[in-house]
Every structure is written in C-alpha cells, then in structure tokens.
Amino acid sequence: MKITEVKLALLSAPLRVPFRTALREVSHVEDIVVEVHTDDGAVGRGEAPPTAAVTGETLGSIAAALRGHIGPAIVGKDVRSLEELLLSIERSIVGNTSAKAAAEIAVWDLYAQYCGLPLYKLLGGGRNILETDITISVNDPETMAKDTADAISRGYDTLKIKVGENPALDIERLRAVRAAAPKAVIRIDANQAWSPRQAVNLLESMQAEGLNIELVEQPVKAKDIDGLQFVTNNSPVRVMADESMFSPLDAMTIMQRHAADYVNIKLMKCGGLANALRIISAAEVYGVECMIGCMLEAKVSVTAAVHLACAKGAITRVDLDGPALCSADPVSGGAEFNGKQIALPDAAGLGISGISGLRYLD
Ligand code: MG
C-alpha cells in the first residue's frame, strides 16, 4: 500500500443563503480537496478550506504547501506505517495547519480502509449518530427571527449566533432570536470582538434580561489569554476558547490556567486528527468538555470531524453545520445530514465513495 500520488482539486458548493458574519459575506464554499492514491488502487480523501482570517491560509497557500512540501513528504511511503506518515506530514512544513489537516485526513482514511473499519470504530467509538447546532447568520433582528423560526421548524434545538458587530444591536438581535425560540439552547460567538471588561458587562446584561445564553465563544483577542481568564472568572456565562487554541500546547496552557471553561477543536486549526486526539487527551486529564467545530467546509473534512466526535466522549458539543448550510452536496457517501442529526455509514475509512464536479489542479 505505497502512496504513489497526491492529487489536488477544487471543490465548489453553493450555500443555501449567503453566510454573513461581522467580517465577511460568502455565497459558496470553495475548498481544496486532496486525493492520496496508492499502488493498489485505494484513494484517501481530505479537504481544506481557505480561512485567511483564522489560520492565515488561502487556496493558493494550501495548494502550494501540499504540492511543494506535504505531498513530497508522503509519496513513496507505506500506508500501513501510519505513525511515520503522520510525523512526515507534521515535519514537512511549519504552520499550514489546514493543508496538513487535509493530507492527514486522507492518510487516516486510507489507514482505516486498510484496517477494514469505519474511522470512528478504529478510534474506539461505539456510536455513529450525533446532533449538531446550526449557525444563524448576522442580519437585522427581523430576518434573524425568521431564520431562527425556520431552523426550529427544521428540527434544530441548539442555535449558534454570531455577535460582536455592534453591542446594542447584538442584544436586540438576541432578543429577537430568543423570542422566536423560547426553548432553544442559544450559544453565541463573539469572534474576538470585545475587551475583557466589555465582555463581562455585556454578558451580565444579556443574562440579567433573561436571554439565557449557554456559552460564549472567544469573547476576546486570540492572544489575550489573561483577558480570556478574566472573562472566565467574572462572567455569568461559560466561556469557550476557539481562536485562542490551535495546538495541543495552547490547549494545555488554557486548561492549566483555567482560562476557559470549554475548548472548540477544529481540525483545520490543529492540523488534523493526531493533534485533535492530543487535545482530547489533555481535556480528559483536566476534565474539560470540548466542542467539535468546523470552518465553512463541505462534507469531506466534516465527515472526518464526525468520526472523531463519534469516537470521543470528551466531545460533548457539536458545531458541524458546514454541509447543512450548502444547497447541494457533491460528496457521495460519508456523513449523512438529516436536520440536526448526523449519521455515519458503516463503510471502511471515511466512507466517502466519490466527489462530483471536482476541478483538478495540475
Ligand atoms: Mg468560533
């Protein structure tokens, strides 16, 4: 099972409605797909989205890292030596976590195919069904109330609301969402927008008027671990680290200092499943619950995240709505999305049998 070739392609999938946050508006998911081929005809697949604002990676940089560094580090190696392959990917280039994750997911896919097991079973998991939350895009309060009612009618009971654009308007938006969904779990994501004291004040006023926020993601700047700890110690709302945690070392620092109550693991931030497993081990040691999240990703890399979440009890919250936000799914096999429910097939590896409409890069 020697790796003979690493092929790159562009995958494009339209979104149901444009995805809007305080920073950007996007109408399509456009990602790099990696296919790792072996001399016995097997294909492993991975995927990486460009999220310049989070990981610093673009479509061009992902392709260049895979073509110039990560691909050459694994071609000629045997799939049966998973440990060696993972180390080769890790050492091939500094940073470039999404490009590494794409190659790494493809290698895990191949290894699980070789073992004849779905990836979640290879990782020790016994369940193959999860429930995800859904993101409500930032809009005027009336539109957000309508989108909320629509999500509730489609069966979702946990909503994730992006905030941080304009504090007064954010509270109005949350009032509209809460009125449209009195019983839903509402979590908010400030994406680094607030100062530590401002975060505590805003969260206090949200809870004082009964908005009943479950948790807040990344209230302060990614590098401000002191500020994150301040919010965690003083806020009436539980705090989750997202942009503050990329690596297992970041996770250890946050957990040792209790700078956050929860952490959000994304394969694209940590560089793949091996580092995600290290973060989960730390979380198990410290008794910290994890969320598994994704970027605006299609179903290849999200399927890998679903396998991981099905295998690990430390992952208690699931924010894998990327594919649910798309109006078409070019991926055959893999995770099946049915409203809030995500189920995995019993096929070996990721369980993905093909992807239509790929544009191969040479
Ligand atoms: Mg986040």
PDB file of N, CA, C and O in Angstrom, residues 121-173:
ATOM      1  N   LYS A 121     -14.747   3.657  14.418  1.00  0.00           N
ATOM      2  CA  LYS A 121     -14.511   2.393  15.128  1.00  0.00           C
ATOM      3  C   LYS A 121     -13.022   2.184  15.358  1.00  0.00           C
ATOM      4  O   LYS A 121     -12.610   1.701  16.421  1.00  0.00           O
ATOM      5  N   LEU A 122     -12.215   2.558  14.370  1.00  0.00           N
ATOM      6  CA  LEU A 122     -10.756   2.459  14.534  1.00  0.00           C
ATOM      7  C   LEU A 122     -10.304   3.288  15.735  1.00  0.00           C
ATOM      8  O   LEU A 122      -9.374   2.926  16.457  1.00  0.00           O
ATOM      9  N   LEU A 123     -10.990   4.442  15.954  1.00  0.00           N
ATOM     10  CA  LEU A 123     -10.632   5.329  17.070  1.00  0.00           C
ATOM     11  C   LEU A 123     -11.304   4.905  18.378  1.00  0.00           C
ATOM     12  O   LEU A 123     -11.176   5.584  19.398  1.00  0.00           O
ATOM     13  N   GLY A 124     -12.031   3.782  18.346  1.00  0.00           N
ATOM     14  CA  GLY A 124     -12.602   3.250  19.584  1.00  0.00           C
ATOM     15  C   GLY A 124     -14.039   3.632  19.835  1.00  0.00           C
ATOM     16  O   GLY A 124     -14.564   3.368  20.925  1.00  0.00           O
ATOM     17  N   GLY A 125     -14.693   4.246  18.872  1.00  0.00           N
ATOM     18  CA  GLY A 125     -16.053   4.740  19.087  1.00  0.00           C
ATOM     19  C   GLY A 125     -17.111   3.675  18.938  1.00  0.00           C
ATOM     20  O   GLY A 125     -16.953   2.730  18.169  1.00  0.00           O
ATOM     21  N   GLY A 126     -18.204   3.828  19.668  1.00  0.00           N
ATOM     22  CA  GLY A 126     -19.299   2.878  19.592  1.00  0.00           C
ATOM     23  C   GLY A 126     -20.578   3.461  19.040  1.00  0.00           C
ATOM     24  O   GLY A 126     -21.540   2.746  18.784  1.00  0.00           O
ATOM     25  N   ARG A 127     -20.641   4.772  18.887  1.00  0.00           N
ATOM     26  CA  ARG A 127     -21.887   5.380  18.367  1.00  0.00           C
ATOM     27  C   ARG A 127     -21.616   5.940  16.971  1.00  0.00           C
ATOM     28  O   ARG A 127     -20.477   6.259  16.642  1.00  0.00           O
ATOM     29  N   ASN A 128     -22.672   6.041  16.181  1.00  0.00           N
ATOM     30  CA  ASN A 128     -22.462   6.615  14.846  1.00  0.00           C
ATOM     31  C   ASN A 128     -23.485   7.705  14.515  1.00  0.00           C
ATOM     32  O   ASN A 128     -23.685   8.045  13.367  1.00  0.00           O
ATOM     33  N   ILE A 129     -24.112   8.254  15.556  1.00  0.00           N
ATOM     34  CA  ILE A 129     -25.088   9.338  15.340  1.00  0.00           C
ATOM     35  C   ILE A 129     -24.813  10.485  16.309  1.00  0.00           C
ATOM     36  O   ILE A 129     -24.510  10.256  17.489  1.00  0.00           O
ATOM     37  N   LEU A 130     -24.892  11.704  15.792  1.00  0.00           N
ATOM     38  CA  LEU A 130     -24.667  12.916  16.588  1.00  0.00           C
ATOM     39  C   LEU A 130     -25.751  13.932  16.280  1.00  0.00           C
ATOM     40  O   LEU A 130     -26.427  13.823  15.267  1.00  0.00           O
ATOM     41  N   GLU A 131     -25.828  14.965  17.134  1.00  0.00           N
ATOM     42  CA  GLU A 131     -26.697  16.100  16.813  1.00  0.00           C
ATOM     43  C   GLU A 131     -25.858  17.370  16.789  1.00  0.00           C
ATOM     44  O   GLU A 131     -25.048  17.598  17.690  1.00  0.00           O
ATOM     45  N   THR A 132     -26.069  18.184  15.760  1.00  0.00           N
ATOM     46  CA  THR A 132     -25.315  19.435  15.639  1.00  0.00           C
ATOM     47  C   THR A 132     -26.211  20.643  15.915  1.00  0.00           C
ATOM     48  O   THR A 132     -27.439  20.561  15.814  1.00  0.00           O
ATOM     49  N   ASP A 133     -25.558  21.744  16.275  1.00  0.00           N
ATOM     50  CA  ASP A 133     -26.273  23.026  16.334  1.00  0.00           C
ATOM     51  C   ASP A 133     -26.315  23.611  14.927  1.00  0.00           C
ATOM     52  O   ASP A 133     -25.835  22.994  13.971  1.00  0.00           O
ATOM     53  N   ILE A 134     -26.900  24.785  14.761  1.00  0.00           N
ATOM     54  CA  ILE A 134     -26.870  25.464  13.463  1.00  0.00           C
ATOM     55  C   ILE A 134     -26.613  26.949  13.687  1.00  0.00           C
ATOM     56  O   ILE A 134     -27.088  27.530  14.660  1.00  0.00           O
ATOM     57  N   THR A 135     -25.822  27.538  12.774  1.00  0.00           N
ATOM     58  CA  THR A 135     -25.483  28.953  12.876  1.00  0.00           C
ATOM     59  C   THR A 135     -26.556  29.809  12.214  1.00  0.00           C
ATOM     60  O   THR A 135     -27.016  29.497  11.119  1.00  0.00           O
ATOM     61  N   ILE A 136     -26.966  30.860  12.906  1.00  0.00           N
ATOM     62  CA  ILE A 136     -27.872  31.862  12.322  1.00  0.00           C
ATOM     63  C   ILE A 136     -26.997  33.050  11.906  1.00  0.00           C
ATOM     64  O   ILE A 136     -26.290  33.623  12.732  1.00  0.00           O
ATOM     65  N   SER A 137     -27.035  33.394  10.622  1.00  0.00           N
ATOM     66  CA  SER A 137     -26.179  34.473  10.120  1.00  0.00           C
ATOM     67  C   SER A 137     -26.565  35.826  10.718  1.00  0.00           C
ATOM     68  O   SER A 137     -27.718  36.044  11.092  1.00  0.00           O
ATOM     69  N   VAL A 138     -25.596  36.727  10.767  1.00  0.00           N
ATOM     70  CA  VAL A 138     -25.829  38.079  11.279  1.00  0.00           C
ATOM     71  C   VAL A 138     -26.659  38.872  10.269  1.00  0.00           C
ATOM     72  O   VAL A 138     -26.303  38.949   9.098  1.00  0.00           O
ATOM     73  N   ASN A 139     -27.765  39.419  10.730  1.00  0.00           N
ATOM     74  CA  ASN A 139     -28.676  40.181   9.872  1.00  0.00           C
ATOM     75  C   ASN A 139     -29.430  41.161  10.748  1.00  0.00           C
ATOM     76  O   ASN A 139     -29.155  41.266  11.943  1.00  0.00           O
ATOM     77  N   ASP A 140     -30.451  41.848  10.166  1.00  0.00           N
ATOM     78  CA  ASP A 140     -31.288  42.669  11.030  1.00  0.00           C
ATOM     79  C   ASP A 140     -32.117  41.730  11.917  1.00  0.00           C
ATOM     80  O   ASP A 140     -32.336  40.565  11.562  1.00  0.00           O
ATOM     81  N   PRO A 141     -32.568  42.217  13.084  1.00  0.00           N
ATOM     82  CA  PRO A 141     -33.252  41.339  14.044  1.00  0.00           C
ATOM     83  C   PRO A 141     -34.450  40.594  13.439  1.00  0.00           C
ATOM     84  O   PRO A 141     -34.651  39.410  13.737  1.00  0.00           O
ATOM     85  N   GLU A 142     -35.232  41.234  12.560  1.00  0.00           N
ATOM     86  CA  GLU A 142     -36.421  40.585  11.992  1.00  0.00           C
ATOM     87  C   GLU A 142     -36.005  39.374  11.150  1.00  0.00           C
ATOM     88  O   GLU A 142     -36.597  38.294  11.232  1.00  0.00           O
ATOM     89  N   THR A 143     -34.978  39.577  10.312  1.00  0.00           N
ATOM     90  CA  THR A 143     -34.508  38.471   9.465  1.00  0.00           C
ATOM     91  C   THR A 143     -33.961  37.341  10.329  1.00  0.00           C
ATOM     92  O   THR A 143     -34.200  36.164  10.053  1.00  0.00           O
ATOM     93  N   MET A 144     -33.242  37.691  11.392  1.00  0.00           N
ATOM     94  CA  MET A 144     -32.687  36.647  12.259  1.00  0.00           C
ATOM     95  C   MET A 144     -33.802  35.884  12.978  1.00  0.00           C
ATOM     96  O   MET A 144     -33.709  34.676  13.179  1.00  0.00           O
ATOM     97  N   ALA A 145     -34.883  36.593  13.348  1.00  0.00           N
ATOM     98  CA  ALA A 145     -36.021  35.911  13.982  1.00  0.00           C
ATOM     99  C   ALA A 145     -36.656  34.934  12.994  1.00  0.00           C
ATOM    100  O   ALA A 145     -37.007  33.803  13.347  1.00  0.00           O
ATOM    101  N   LYS A 146     -36.758  35.352  11.730  1.00  0.00           N
ATOM    102  CA  LYS A 146     -37.337  34.496  10.690  1.00  0.00           C
ATOM    103  C   LYS A 146     -36.436  33.274  10.458  1.00  0.00           C
ATOM    104  O   LYS A 146     -36.909  32.135  10.381  1.00  0.00           O
ATOM    105  N   ASP A 147     -35.122  33.512  10.352  1.00  0.00           N
ATOM    106  CA  ASP A 147     -34.177  32.396  10.152  1.00  0.00           C
ATOM    107  C   ASP A 147     -34.214  31.439  11.348  1.00  0.00           C
ATOM    108  O   ASP A 147     -34.069  30.225  11.191  1.00  0.00           O
ATOM    109  N   THR A 148     -34.401  32.006  12.547  1.00  0.00           N
ATOM    110  CA  THR A 148     -34.495  31.174  13.753  1.00  0.00           C
ATOM    111  C   THR A 148     -35.739  30.298  13.704  1.00  0.00           C
ATOM    112  O   THR A 148     -35.671  29.083  13.930  1.00  0.00           O
ATOM    113  N   ALA A 149     -36.887  30.917  13.379  1.00  0.00           N
ATOM    114  CA  ALA A 149     -38.135  30.148  13.298  1.00  0.00           C
ATOM    115  C   ALA A 149     -37.991  29.036  12.263  1.00  0.00           C
ATOM    116  O   ALA A 149     -38.449  27.903  12.476  1.00  0.00           O
ATOM    117  N   ASP A 150     -37.319  29.352  11.154  1.00  0.00           N
ATOM    118  CA  ASP A 150     -37.111  28.363  10.094  1.00  0.00           C
ATOM    119  C   ASP A 150     -36.247  27.195  10.614  1.00  0.00           C
ATOM    120  O   ASP A 150     -36.558  26.028  10.375  1.00  0.00           O
ATOM    121  N   ALA A 151     -35.181  27.532  11.356  1.00  0.00           N
ATOM    122  CA  ALA A 151     -34.297  26.479  11.896  1.00  0.00           C
ATOM    123  C   ALA A 151     -35.054  25.599  12.890  1.00  0.00           C
ATOM    124  O   ALA A 151     -34.930  24.368  12.880  1.00  0.00           O
ATOM    125  N   ILE A 152     -35.874  26.220  13.745  1.00  0.00           N
ATOM    126  CA  ILE A 152     -36.650  25.448  14.731  1.00  0.00           C
ATOM    127  C   ILE A 152     -37.627  24.510  14.003  1.00  0.00           C
ATOM    128  O   ILE A 152     -37.780  23.343  14.367  1.00  0.00           O
ATOM    129  N   SER A 153     -38.250  25.037  12.928  1.00  0.00           N
ATOM    130  CA  SER A 153     -39.222  24.199  12.205  1.00  0.00           C
ATOM    131  C   SER A 153     -38.511  23.057  11.487  1.00  0.00           C
ATOM    132  O   SER A 153     -39.115  22.028  11.201  1.00  0.00           O
ATOM    133  N   ARG A 154     -37.214  23.207  11.207  1.00  0.00           N
ATOM    134  CA  ARG A 154     -36.458  22.097  10.592  1.00  0.00           C
ATOM    135  C   ARG A 154     -35.881  21.158  11.650  1.00  0.00           C
ATOM    136  O   ARG A 154     -35.119  20.252  11.327  1.00  0.00           O
ATOM    137  N   GLY A 155     -36.236  21.393  12.927  1.00  0.00           N
ATOM    138  CA  GLY A 155     -35.883  20.419  13.960  1.00  0.00           C
ATOM    139  C   GLY A 155     -34.668  20.771  14.799  1.00  0.00           C
ATOM    140  O   GLY A 155     -34.321  20.035  15.722  1.00  0.00           O
ATOM    141  N   TYR A 156     -33.999  21.869  14.499  1.00  0.00           N
ATOM    142  CA  TYR A 156     -32.827  22.236  15.314  1.00  0.00           C
ATOM    143  C   TYR A 156     -33.285  22.749  16.681  1.00  0.00           C
ATOM    144  O   TYR A 156     -34.297  23.454  16.770  1.00  0.00           O
ATOM    145  N   ASP A 157     -32.528  22.411  17.729  1.00  0.00           N
ATOM    146  CA  ASP A 157     -32.883  22.941  19.046  1.00  0.00           C
ATOM    147  C   ASP A 157     -31.719  23.663  19.714  1.00  0.00           C
ATOM    148  O   ASP A 157     -31.830  24.126  20.845  1.00  0.00           O
ATOM    149  N   THR A 158     -30.578  23.746  19.004  1.00  0.00           N
ATOM    150  CA  THR A 158     -29.438  24.491  19.521  1.00  0.00           C
ATOM    151  C   THR A 158     -28.952  25.446  18.435  1.00  0.00           C
ATOM    152  O   THR A 158     -28.682  25.025  17.308  1.00  0.00           O
ATOM    153  N   LEU A 159     -28.909  26.733  18.779  1.00  0.00           N
ATOM    154  CA  LEU A 159     -28.571  27.759  17.803  1.00  0.00           C
ATOM    155  C   LEU A 159     -27.266  28.424  18.183  1.00  0.00           C
ATOM    156  O   LEU A 159     -26.991  28.647  19.356  1.00  0.00           O
ATOM    157  N   LYS A 160     -26.471  28.734  17.156  1.00  0.00           N
ATOM    158  CA  LYS A 160     -25.248  29.491  17.409  1.00  0.00           C
ATOM    159  C   LYS A 160     -25.385  30.836  16.709  1.00  0.00           C
ATOM    160  O   LYS A 160     -25.661  30.891  15.515  1.00  0.00           O
ATOM    161  N   ILE A 161     -25.211  31.890  17.494  1.00  0.00           N
ATOM    162  CA  ILE A 161     -25.428  33.240  16.976  1.00  0.00           C
ATOM    163  C   ILE A 161     -24.104  33.995  16.994  1.00  0.00           C
ATOM    164  O   ILE A 161     -23.448  34.082  18.028  1.00  0.00           O
ATOM    165  N   LYS A 162     -23.767  34.545  15.833  1.00  0.00           N
ATOM    166  CA  LYS A 162     -22.562  35.371  15.741  1.00  0.00           C
ATOM    167  C   LYS A 162     -22.882  36.767  16.281  1.00  0.00           C
ATOM    168  O   LYS A 162     -23.870  37.378  15.865  1.00  0.00           O
ATOM    169  N   VAL A 163     -22.061  37.263  17.192  1.00  0.00           N
ATOM    170  CA  VAL A 163     -22.256  38.609  17.736  1.00  0.00           C
ATOM    171  C   VAL A 163     -20.925  39.369  17.668  1.00  0.00           C
ATOM    172  O   VAL A 163     -19.929  38.849  17.176  1.00  0.00           O
ATOM    173  N   GLY A 164     -20.941  40.605  18.165  1.00  0.00           N
ATOM    174  CA  GLY A 164     -19.688  41.344  18.264  1.00  0.00           C
ATOM    175  C   GLY A 164     -19.587  42.527  17.329  1.00  0.00           C
ATOM    176  O   GLY A 164     -18.652  43.306  17.394  1.00  0.00           O
ATOM    177  N   GLU A 165     -20.594  42.677  16.440  1.00  0.00           N
ATOM    178  CA  GLU A 165     -20.522  43.738  15.443  1.00  0.00           C
ATOM    179  C   GLU A 165     -20.821  45.090  16.084  1.00  0.00           C
ATOM    180  O   GLU A 165     -20.116  46.060  15.867  1.00  0.00           O
ATOM    181  N   ASN A 166     -21.862  45.126  16.879  1.00  0.00           N
ATOM    182  CA  ASN A 166     -22.359  46.362  17.471  1.00  0.00           C
ATOM    183  C   ASN A 166     -23.142  45.944  18.719  1.00  0.00           C
ATOM    184  O   ASN A 166     -24.242  45.406  18.614  1.00  0.00           O
ATOM    185  N   PRO A 167     -22.568  46.130  19.905  1.00  0.00           N
ATOM    186  CA  PRO A 167     -23.151  45.555  21.117  1.00  0.00           C
ATOM    187  C   PRO A 167     -24.645  45.846  21.313  1.00  0.00           C
ATOM    188  O   PRO A 167     -25.404  44.921  21.634  1.00  0.00           O
ATOM    189  N   ALA A 168     -25.092  47.074  21.073  1.00  0.00           N
ATOM    190  CA  ALA A 168     -26.507  47.386  21.308  1.00  0.00           C
ATOM    191  C   ALA A 168     -27.384  46.594  20.340  1.00  0.00           C
ATOM    192  O   ALA A 168     -28.403  46.006  20.722  1.00  0.00           O
ATOM    193  N   LEU A 169     -26.958  46.572  19.065  1.00  0.00           N
ATOM    194  CA  LEU A 169     -27.715  45.843  18.046  1.00  0.00           C
ATOM    195  C   LEU A 169     -27.661  44.335  18.318  1.00  0.00           C
ATOM    196  O   LEU A 169     -28.641  43.609  18.101  1.00  0.00           O
ATOM    197  N   ASP A 170     -26.512  43.856  18.792  1.00  0.00           N
ATOM    198  CA  ASP A 170     -26.388  42.428  19.118  1.00  0.00           C
ATOM    199  C   ASP A 170     -27.429  42.002  20.144  1.00  0.00           C
ATOM    200  O   ASP A 170     -28.041  40.943  20.024  1.00  0.00           O
ATOM    201  N   ILE A 171     -27.628  42.834  21.163  1.00  0.00           N
ATOM    202  CA  ILE A 171     -28.605  42.474  22.201  1.00  0.00           C
ATOM    203  C   ILE A 171     -30.007  42.467  21.604  1.00  0.00           C
ATOM    204  O   ILE A 171     -30.804  41.576  21.876  1.00  0.00           O
ATOM    205  N   GLU A 172     -30.291  43.426  20.715  1.00  0.00           N
ATOM    206  CA  GLU A 172     -31.590  43.420  20.021  1.00  0.00           C
ATOM    207  C   GLU A 172     -31.771  42.151  19.202  1.00  0.00           C
ATOM    208  O   GLU A 172     -32.847  41.551  19.166  1.00  0.00           O
ATOM    209  N   ARG A 173     -30.694  41.768  18.512  1.00  0.00           N
ATOM    210  CA  ARG A 173     -30.763  40.546  17.699  1.00  0.00           C
ATOM    211  C   ARG A 173     -31.031  39.330  18.581  1.00  0.00           C
ATOM    212  O   ARG A 173     -31.842  38.472  18.242  1.00  0.00           O
TER     213      ARG A 173
END
